[in-house]
mmCIF file with all atom_site columns, C-alpha atoms in Angstrom:
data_model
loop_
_atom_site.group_PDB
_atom_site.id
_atom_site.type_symbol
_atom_site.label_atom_id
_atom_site.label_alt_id
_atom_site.label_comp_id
_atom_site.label_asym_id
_atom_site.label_entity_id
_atom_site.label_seq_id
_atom_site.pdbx_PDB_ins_code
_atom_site.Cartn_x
_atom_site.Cartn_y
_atom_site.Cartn_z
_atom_site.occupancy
_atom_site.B_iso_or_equiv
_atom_site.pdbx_formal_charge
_atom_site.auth_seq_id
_atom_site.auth_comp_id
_atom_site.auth_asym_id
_atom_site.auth_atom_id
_atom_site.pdbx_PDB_model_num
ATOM 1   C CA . UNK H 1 1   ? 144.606 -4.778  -34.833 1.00 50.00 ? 1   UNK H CA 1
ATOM 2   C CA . UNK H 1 2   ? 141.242 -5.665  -33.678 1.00 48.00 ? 2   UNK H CA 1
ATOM 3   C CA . UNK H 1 3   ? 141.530 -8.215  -30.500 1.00 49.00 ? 3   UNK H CA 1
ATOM 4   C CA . UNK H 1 4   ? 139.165 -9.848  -28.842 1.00 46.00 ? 4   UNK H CA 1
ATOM 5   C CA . UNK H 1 5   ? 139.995 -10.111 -25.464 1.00 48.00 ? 5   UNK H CA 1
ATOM 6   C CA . UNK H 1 6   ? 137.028 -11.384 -22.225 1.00 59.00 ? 6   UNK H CA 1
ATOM 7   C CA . UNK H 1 7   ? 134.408 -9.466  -24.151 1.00 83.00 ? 7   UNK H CA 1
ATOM 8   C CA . UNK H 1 8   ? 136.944 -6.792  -24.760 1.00 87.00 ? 8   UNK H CA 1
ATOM 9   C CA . UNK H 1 9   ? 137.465 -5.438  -28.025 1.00 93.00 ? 9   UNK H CA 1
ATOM 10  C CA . UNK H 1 10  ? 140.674 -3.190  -28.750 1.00 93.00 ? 10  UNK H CA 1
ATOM 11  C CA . UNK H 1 11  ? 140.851 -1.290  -31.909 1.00 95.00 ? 11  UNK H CA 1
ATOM 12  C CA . UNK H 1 12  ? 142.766 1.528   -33.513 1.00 96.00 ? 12  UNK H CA 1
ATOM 13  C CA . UNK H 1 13  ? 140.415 5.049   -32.450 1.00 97.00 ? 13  UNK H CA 1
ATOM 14  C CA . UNK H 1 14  ? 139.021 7.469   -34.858 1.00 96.00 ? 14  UNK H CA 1
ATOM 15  C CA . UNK H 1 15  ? 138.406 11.141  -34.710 1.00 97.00 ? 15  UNK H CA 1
ATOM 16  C CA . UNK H 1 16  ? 134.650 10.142  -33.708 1.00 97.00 ? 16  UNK H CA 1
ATOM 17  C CA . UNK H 1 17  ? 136.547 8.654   -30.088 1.00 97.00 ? 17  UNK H CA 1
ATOM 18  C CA . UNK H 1 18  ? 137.968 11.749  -28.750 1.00 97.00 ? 18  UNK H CA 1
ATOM 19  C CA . UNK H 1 19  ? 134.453 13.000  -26.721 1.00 97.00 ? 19  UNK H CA 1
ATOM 20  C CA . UNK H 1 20  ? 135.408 9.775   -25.032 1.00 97.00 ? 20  UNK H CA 1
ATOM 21  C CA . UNK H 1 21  ? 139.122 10.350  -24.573 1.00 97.00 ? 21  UNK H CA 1
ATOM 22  C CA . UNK H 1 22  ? 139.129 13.726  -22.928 1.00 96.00 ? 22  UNK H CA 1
ATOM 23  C CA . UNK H 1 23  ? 136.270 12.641  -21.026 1.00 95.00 ? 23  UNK H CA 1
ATOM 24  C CA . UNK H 1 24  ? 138.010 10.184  -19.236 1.00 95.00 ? 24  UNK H CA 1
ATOM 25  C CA . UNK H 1 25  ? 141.358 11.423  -18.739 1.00 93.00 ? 25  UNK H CA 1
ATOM 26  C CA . UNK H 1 26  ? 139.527 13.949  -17.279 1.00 93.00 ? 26  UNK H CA 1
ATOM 27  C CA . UNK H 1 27  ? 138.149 11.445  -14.564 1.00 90.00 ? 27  UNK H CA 1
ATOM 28  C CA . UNK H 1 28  ? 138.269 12.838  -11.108 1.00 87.00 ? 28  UNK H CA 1
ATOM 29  C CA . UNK H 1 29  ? 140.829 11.555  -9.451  1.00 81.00 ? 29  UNK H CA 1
ATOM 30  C CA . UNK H 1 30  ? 143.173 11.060  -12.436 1.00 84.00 ? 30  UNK H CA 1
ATOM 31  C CA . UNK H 1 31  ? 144.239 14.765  -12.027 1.00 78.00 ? 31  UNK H CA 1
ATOM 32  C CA . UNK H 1 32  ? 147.308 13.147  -10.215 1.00 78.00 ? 32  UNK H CA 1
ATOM 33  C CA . UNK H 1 33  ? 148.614 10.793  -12.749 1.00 82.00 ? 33  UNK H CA 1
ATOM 34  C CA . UNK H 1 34  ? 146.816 11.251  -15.933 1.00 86.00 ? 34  UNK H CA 1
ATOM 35  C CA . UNK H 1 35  ? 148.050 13.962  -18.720 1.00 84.00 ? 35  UNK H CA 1
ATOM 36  C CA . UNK H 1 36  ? 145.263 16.085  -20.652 1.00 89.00 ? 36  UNK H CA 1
ATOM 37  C CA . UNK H 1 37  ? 145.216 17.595  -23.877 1.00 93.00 ? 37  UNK H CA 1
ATOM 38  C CA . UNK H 1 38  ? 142.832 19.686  -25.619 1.00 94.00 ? 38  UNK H CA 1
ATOM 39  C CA . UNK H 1 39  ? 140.470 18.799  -28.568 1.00 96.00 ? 39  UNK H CA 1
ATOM 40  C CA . UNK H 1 40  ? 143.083 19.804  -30.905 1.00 97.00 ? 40  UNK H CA 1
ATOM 41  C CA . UNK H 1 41  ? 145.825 18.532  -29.773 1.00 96.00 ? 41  UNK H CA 1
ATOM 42  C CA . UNK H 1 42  ? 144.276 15.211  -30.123 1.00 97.00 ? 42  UNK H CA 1
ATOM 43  C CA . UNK H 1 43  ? 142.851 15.598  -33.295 1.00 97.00 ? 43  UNK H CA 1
ATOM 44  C CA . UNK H 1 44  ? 146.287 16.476  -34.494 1.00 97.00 ? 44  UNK H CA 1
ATOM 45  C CA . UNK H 1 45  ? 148.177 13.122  -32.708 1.00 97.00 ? 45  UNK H CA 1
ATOM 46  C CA . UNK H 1 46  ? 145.564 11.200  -34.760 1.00 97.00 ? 46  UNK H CA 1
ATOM 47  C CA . UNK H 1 47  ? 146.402 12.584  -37.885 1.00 97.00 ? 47  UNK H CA 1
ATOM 48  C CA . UNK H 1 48  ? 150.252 12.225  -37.144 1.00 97.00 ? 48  UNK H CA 1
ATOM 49  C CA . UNK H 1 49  ? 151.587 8.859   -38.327 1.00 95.00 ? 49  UNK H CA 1
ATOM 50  C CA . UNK H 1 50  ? 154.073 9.030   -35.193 1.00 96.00 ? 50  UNK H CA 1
ATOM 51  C CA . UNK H 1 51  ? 150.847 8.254   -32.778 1.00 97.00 ? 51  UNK H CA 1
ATOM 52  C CA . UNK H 1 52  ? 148.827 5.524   -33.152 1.00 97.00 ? 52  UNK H CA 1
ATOM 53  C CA . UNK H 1 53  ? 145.178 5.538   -30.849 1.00 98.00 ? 53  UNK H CA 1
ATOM 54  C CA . UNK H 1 54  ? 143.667 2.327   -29.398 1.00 97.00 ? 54  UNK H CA 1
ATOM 55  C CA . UNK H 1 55  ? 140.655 1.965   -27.874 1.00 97.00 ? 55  UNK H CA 1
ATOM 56  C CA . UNK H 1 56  ? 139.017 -0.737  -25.862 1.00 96.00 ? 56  UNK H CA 1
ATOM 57  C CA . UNK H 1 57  ? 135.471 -1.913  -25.919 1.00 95.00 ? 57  UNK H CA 1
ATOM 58  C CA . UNK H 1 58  ? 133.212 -3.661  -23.929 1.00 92.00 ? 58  UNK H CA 1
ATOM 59  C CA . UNK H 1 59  ? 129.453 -4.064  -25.269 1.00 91.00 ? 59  UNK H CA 1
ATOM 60  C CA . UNK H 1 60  ? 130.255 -1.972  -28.345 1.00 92.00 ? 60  UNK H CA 1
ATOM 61  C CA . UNK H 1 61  ? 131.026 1.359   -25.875 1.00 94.00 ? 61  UNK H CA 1
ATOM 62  C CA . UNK H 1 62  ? 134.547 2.422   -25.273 1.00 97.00 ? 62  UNK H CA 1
ATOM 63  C CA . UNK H 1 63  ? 135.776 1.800   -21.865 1.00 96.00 ? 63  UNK H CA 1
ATOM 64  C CA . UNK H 1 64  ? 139.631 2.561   -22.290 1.00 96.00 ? 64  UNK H CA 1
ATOM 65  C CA . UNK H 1 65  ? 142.380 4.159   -24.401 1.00 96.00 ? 65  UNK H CA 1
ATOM 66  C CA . UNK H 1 66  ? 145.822 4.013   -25.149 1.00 97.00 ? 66  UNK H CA 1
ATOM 67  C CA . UNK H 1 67  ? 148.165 6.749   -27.553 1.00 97.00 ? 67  UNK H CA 1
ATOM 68  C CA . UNK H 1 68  ? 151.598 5.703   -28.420 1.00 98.00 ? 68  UNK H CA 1
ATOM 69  C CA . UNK H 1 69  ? 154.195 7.681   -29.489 1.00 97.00 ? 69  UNK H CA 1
ATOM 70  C CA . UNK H 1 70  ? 156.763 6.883   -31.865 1.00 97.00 ? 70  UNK H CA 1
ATOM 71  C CA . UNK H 1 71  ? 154.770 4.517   -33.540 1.00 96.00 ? 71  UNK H CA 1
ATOM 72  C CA . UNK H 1 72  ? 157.387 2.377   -36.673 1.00 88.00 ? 72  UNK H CA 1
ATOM 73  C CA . UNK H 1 73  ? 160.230 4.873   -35.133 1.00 93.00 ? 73  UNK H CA 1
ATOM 74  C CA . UNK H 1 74  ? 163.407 4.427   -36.909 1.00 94.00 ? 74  UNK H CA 1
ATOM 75  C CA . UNK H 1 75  ? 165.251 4.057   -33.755 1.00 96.00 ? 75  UNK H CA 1
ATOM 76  C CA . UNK H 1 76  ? 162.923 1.040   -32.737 1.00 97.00 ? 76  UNK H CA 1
ATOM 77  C CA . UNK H 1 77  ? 161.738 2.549   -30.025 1.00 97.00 ? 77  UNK H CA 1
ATOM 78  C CA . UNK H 1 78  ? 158.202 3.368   -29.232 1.00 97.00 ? 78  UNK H CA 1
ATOM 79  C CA . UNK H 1 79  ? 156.640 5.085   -26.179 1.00 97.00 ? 79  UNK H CA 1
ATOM 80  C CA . UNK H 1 80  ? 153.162 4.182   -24.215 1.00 97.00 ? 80  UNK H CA 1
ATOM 81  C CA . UNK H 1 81  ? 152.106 8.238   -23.861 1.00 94.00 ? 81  UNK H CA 1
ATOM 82  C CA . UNK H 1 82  ? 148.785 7.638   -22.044 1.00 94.00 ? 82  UNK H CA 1
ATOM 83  C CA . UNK H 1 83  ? 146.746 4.680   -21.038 1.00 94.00 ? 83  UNK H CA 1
ATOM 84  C CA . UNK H 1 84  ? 143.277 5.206   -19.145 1.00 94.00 ? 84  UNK H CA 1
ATOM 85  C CA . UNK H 1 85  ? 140.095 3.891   -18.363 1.00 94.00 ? 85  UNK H CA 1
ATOM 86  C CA . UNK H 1 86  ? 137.255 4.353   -17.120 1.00 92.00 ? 86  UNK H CA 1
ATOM 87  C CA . UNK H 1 87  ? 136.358 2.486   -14.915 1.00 87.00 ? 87  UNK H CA 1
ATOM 88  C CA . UNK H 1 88  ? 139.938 1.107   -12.976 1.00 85.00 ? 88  UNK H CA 1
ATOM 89  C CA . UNK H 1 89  ? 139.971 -1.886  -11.532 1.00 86.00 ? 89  UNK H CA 1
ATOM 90  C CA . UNK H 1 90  ? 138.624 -4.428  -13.547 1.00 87.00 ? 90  UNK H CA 1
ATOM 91  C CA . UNK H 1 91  ? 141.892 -5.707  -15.557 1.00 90.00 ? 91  UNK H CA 1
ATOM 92  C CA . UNK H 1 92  ? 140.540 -3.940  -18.946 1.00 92.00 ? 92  UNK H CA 1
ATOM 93  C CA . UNK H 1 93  ? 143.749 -1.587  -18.915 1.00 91.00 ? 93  UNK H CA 1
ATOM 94  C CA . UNK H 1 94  ? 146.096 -4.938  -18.385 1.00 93.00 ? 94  UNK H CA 1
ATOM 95  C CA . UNK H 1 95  ? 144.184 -6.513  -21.789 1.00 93.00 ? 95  UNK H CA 1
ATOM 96  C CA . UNK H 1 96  ? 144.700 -3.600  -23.234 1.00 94.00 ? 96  UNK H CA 1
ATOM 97  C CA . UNK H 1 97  ? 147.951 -2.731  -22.716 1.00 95.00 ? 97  UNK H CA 1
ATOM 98  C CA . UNK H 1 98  ? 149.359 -6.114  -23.255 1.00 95.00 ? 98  UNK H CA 1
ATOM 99  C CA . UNK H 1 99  ? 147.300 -6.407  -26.637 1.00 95.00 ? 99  UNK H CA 1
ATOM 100 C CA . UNK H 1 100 ? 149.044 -2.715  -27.491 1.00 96.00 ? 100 UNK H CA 1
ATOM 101 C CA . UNK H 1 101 ? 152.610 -4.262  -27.104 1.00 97.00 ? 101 UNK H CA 1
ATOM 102 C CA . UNK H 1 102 ? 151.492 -7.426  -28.877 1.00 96.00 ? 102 UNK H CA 1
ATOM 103 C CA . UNK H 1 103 ? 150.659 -5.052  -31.619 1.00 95.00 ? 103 UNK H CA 1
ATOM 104 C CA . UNK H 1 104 ? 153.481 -2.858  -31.686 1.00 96.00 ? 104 UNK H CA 1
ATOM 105 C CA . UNK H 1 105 ? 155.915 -5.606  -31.956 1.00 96.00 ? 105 UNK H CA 1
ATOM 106 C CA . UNK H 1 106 ? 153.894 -7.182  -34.512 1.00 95.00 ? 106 UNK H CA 1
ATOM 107 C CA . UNK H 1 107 ? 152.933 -4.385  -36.800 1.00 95.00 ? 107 UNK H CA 1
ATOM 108 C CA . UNK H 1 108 ? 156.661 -1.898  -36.370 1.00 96.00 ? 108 UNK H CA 1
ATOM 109 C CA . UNK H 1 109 ? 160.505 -3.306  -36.083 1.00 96.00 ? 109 UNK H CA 1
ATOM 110 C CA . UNK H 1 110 ? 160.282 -1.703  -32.608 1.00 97.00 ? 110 UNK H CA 1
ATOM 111 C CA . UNK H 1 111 ? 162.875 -3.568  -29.958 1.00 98.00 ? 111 UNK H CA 1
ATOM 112 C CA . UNK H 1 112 ? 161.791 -1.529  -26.989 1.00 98.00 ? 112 UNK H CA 1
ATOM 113 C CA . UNK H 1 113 ? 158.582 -0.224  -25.716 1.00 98.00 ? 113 UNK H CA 1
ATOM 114 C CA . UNK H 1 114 ? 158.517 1.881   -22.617 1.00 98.00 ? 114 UNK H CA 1
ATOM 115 C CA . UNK H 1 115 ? 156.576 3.835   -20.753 1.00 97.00 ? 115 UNK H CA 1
ATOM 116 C CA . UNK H 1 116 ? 157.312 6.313   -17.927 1.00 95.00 ? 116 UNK H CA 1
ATOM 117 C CA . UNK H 1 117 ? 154.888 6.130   -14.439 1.00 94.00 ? 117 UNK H CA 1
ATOM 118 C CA . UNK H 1 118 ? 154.912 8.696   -11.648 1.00 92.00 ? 118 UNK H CA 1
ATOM 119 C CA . UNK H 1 119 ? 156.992 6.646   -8.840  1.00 93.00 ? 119 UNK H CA 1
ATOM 120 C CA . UNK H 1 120 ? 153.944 6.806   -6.376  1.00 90.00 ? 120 UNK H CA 1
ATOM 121 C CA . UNK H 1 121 ? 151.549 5.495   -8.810  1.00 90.00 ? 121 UNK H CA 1
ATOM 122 C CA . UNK H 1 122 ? 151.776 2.087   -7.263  1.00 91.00 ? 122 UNK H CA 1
ATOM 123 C CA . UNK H 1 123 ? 148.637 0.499   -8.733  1.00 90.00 ? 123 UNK H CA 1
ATOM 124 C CA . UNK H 1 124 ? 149.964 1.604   -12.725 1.00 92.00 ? 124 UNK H CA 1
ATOM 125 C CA . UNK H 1 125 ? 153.882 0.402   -11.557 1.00 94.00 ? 125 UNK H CA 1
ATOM 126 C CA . UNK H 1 126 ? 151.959 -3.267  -10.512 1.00 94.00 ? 126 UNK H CA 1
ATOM 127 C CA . UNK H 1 127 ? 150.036 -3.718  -13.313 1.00 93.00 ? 127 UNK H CA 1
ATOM 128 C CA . UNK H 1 128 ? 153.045 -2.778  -16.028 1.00 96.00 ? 128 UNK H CA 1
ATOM 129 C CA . UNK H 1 129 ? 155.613 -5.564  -14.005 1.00 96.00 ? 129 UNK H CA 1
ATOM 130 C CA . UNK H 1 130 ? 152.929 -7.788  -14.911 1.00 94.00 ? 130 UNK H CA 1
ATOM 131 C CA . UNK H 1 131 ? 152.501 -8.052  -18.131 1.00 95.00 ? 131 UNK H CA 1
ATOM 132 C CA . UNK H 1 132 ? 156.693 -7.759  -18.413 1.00 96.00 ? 132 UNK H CA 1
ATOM 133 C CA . UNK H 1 133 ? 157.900 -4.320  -17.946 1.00 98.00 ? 133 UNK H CA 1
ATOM 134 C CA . UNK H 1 134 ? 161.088 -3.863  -15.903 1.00 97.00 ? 134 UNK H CA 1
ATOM 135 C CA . UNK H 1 135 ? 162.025 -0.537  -13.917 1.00 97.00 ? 135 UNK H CA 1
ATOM 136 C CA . UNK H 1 136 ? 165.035 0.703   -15.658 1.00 97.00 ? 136 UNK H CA 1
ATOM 137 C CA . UNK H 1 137 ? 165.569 4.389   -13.187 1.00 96.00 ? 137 UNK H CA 1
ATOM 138 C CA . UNK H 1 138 ? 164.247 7.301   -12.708 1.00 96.00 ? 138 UNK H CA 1
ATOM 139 C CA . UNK H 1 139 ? 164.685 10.478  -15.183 1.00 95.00 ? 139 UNK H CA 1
ATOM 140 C CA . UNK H 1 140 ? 164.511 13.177  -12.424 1.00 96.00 ? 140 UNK H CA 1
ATOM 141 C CA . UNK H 1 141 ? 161.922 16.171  -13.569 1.00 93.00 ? 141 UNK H CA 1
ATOM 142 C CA . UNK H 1 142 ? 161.405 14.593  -17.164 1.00 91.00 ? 142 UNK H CA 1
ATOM 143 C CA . UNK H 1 143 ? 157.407 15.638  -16.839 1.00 89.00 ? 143 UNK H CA 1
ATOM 144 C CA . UNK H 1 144 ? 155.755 18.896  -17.129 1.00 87.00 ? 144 UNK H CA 1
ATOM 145 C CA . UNK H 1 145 ? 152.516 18.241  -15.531 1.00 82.00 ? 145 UNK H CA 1
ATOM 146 C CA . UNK H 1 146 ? 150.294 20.135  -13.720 1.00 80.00 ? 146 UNK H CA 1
ATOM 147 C CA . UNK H 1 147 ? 152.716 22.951  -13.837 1.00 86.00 ? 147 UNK H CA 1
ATOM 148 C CA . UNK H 1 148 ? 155.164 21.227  -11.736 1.00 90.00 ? 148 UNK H CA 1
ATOM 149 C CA . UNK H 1 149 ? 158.353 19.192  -13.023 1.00 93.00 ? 149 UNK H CA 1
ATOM 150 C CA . UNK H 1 150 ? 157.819 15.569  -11.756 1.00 91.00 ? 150 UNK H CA 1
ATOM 151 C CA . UNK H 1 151 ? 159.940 12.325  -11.716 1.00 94.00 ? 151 UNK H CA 1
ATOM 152 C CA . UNK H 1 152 ? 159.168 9.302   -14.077 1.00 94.00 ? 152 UNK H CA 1
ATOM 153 C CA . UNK H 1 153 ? 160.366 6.077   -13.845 1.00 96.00 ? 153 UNK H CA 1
ATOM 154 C CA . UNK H 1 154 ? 161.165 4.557   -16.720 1.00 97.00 ? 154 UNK H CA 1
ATOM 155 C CA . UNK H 1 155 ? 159.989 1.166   -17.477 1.00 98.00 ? 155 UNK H CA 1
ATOM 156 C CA . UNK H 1 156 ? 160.761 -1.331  -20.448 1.00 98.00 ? 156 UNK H CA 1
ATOM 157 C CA . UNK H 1 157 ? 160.029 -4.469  -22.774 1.00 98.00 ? 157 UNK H CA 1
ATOM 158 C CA . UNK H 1 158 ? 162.063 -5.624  -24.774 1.00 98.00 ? 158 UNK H CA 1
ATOM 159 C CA . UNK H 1 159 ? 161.114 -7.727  -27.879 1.00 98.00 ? 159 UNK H CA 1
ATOM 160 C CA . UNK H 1 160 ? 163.097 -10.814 -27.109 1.00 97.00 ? 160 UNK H CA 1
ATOM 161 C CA . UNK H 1 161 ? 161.716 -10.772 -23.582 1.00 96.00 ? 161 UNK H CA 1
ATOM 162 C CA . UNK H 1 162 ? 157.884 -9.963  -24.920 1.00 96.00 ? 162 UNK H CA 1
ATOM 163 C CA . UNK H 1 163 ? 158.625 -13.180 -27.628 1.00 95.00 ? 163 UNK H CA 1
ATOM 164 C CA . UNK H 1 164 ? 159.695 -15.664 -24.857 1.00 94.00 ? 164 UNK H CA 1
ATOM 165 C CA . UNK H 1 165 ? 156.339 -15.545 -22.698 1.00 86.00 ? 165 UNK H CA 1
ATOM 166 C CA . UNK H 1 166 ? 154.010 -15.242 -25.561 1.00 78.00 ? 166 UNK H CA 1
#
């Protein structure tokens, strides 16, 4: 995929993105709502064919990232892990996101793509019911972060919904 989006350009990340990824999950304030994992980790994800890495640019310098999980799963299901940018408020994690699910239905046979948002994360919940994701519950304690287990609620698009409003 490489979109062009309002001077935005999304595009699967390399190895030579991840300074920029755990810089800016590691944004202060994101603490609260946004996972972190370790050089490693990340370099691994990127090398696994079940994660796929976007990134988002603006003027040739990343300003967001997404990873998915379960990228071409056989179930047809595929996970938003993390989306994040840098600077919040500006509608360049709506653009991406939306140009993520564009891709995922195009590229896989996925059916579903969900994601799962910390209930109180109001702003996240807003933008995801915009671009078409529905609340389907809450899985109670399904998140190990910040050594606390923490509700998600589960949100989903389904293809034939994502195909009638494009």
């Amino acid at each position: 995929m490489n979109s062009n989006n309002a001077n935005i350009i999304i595009a699967r990340a390399s190895k030579d993105d991840v300074p920029f990824i755990m810089a800016t999950e590691r944004t202060d304030g994101y603490d609260a709502f946004v996972g972190r994992w370790d050089e490693a980790r990340h370099l691994a994800a990127l090398d696994d064919r079940n994660y796929a890495y976007f990134i988002a640019r603006e003027a040739g310098h990343p300003v967001a990232f997404t990873i998915v999980r379960d990228w071409a799963s056989p179930e047809r299901a595929t996970g938003v892990k993390r989306i994040v940018v840098s600077r919040p408020g500006n509608g360049v994690g709506r653009r991406l996101l939306r140009a993520v699910v564009d891709t995922i239905f195009a590229d896989t046979y996925a059916h579903r793509v969900w994601l799962g948002v910390f209930p109180e994360n109001a702003r996240a919940r807003s933008v995801y019911e915009a671009i078409g994701f529905k609340a389907e519950g809450v899985a109670r304690g399904s998140a190990f972060f910040g050594g606390v287990h923490r509700d998600e609620l589960i949100m989903s698009v389904l293809r034939p919904e994502w195909m009638a409003v494009r």
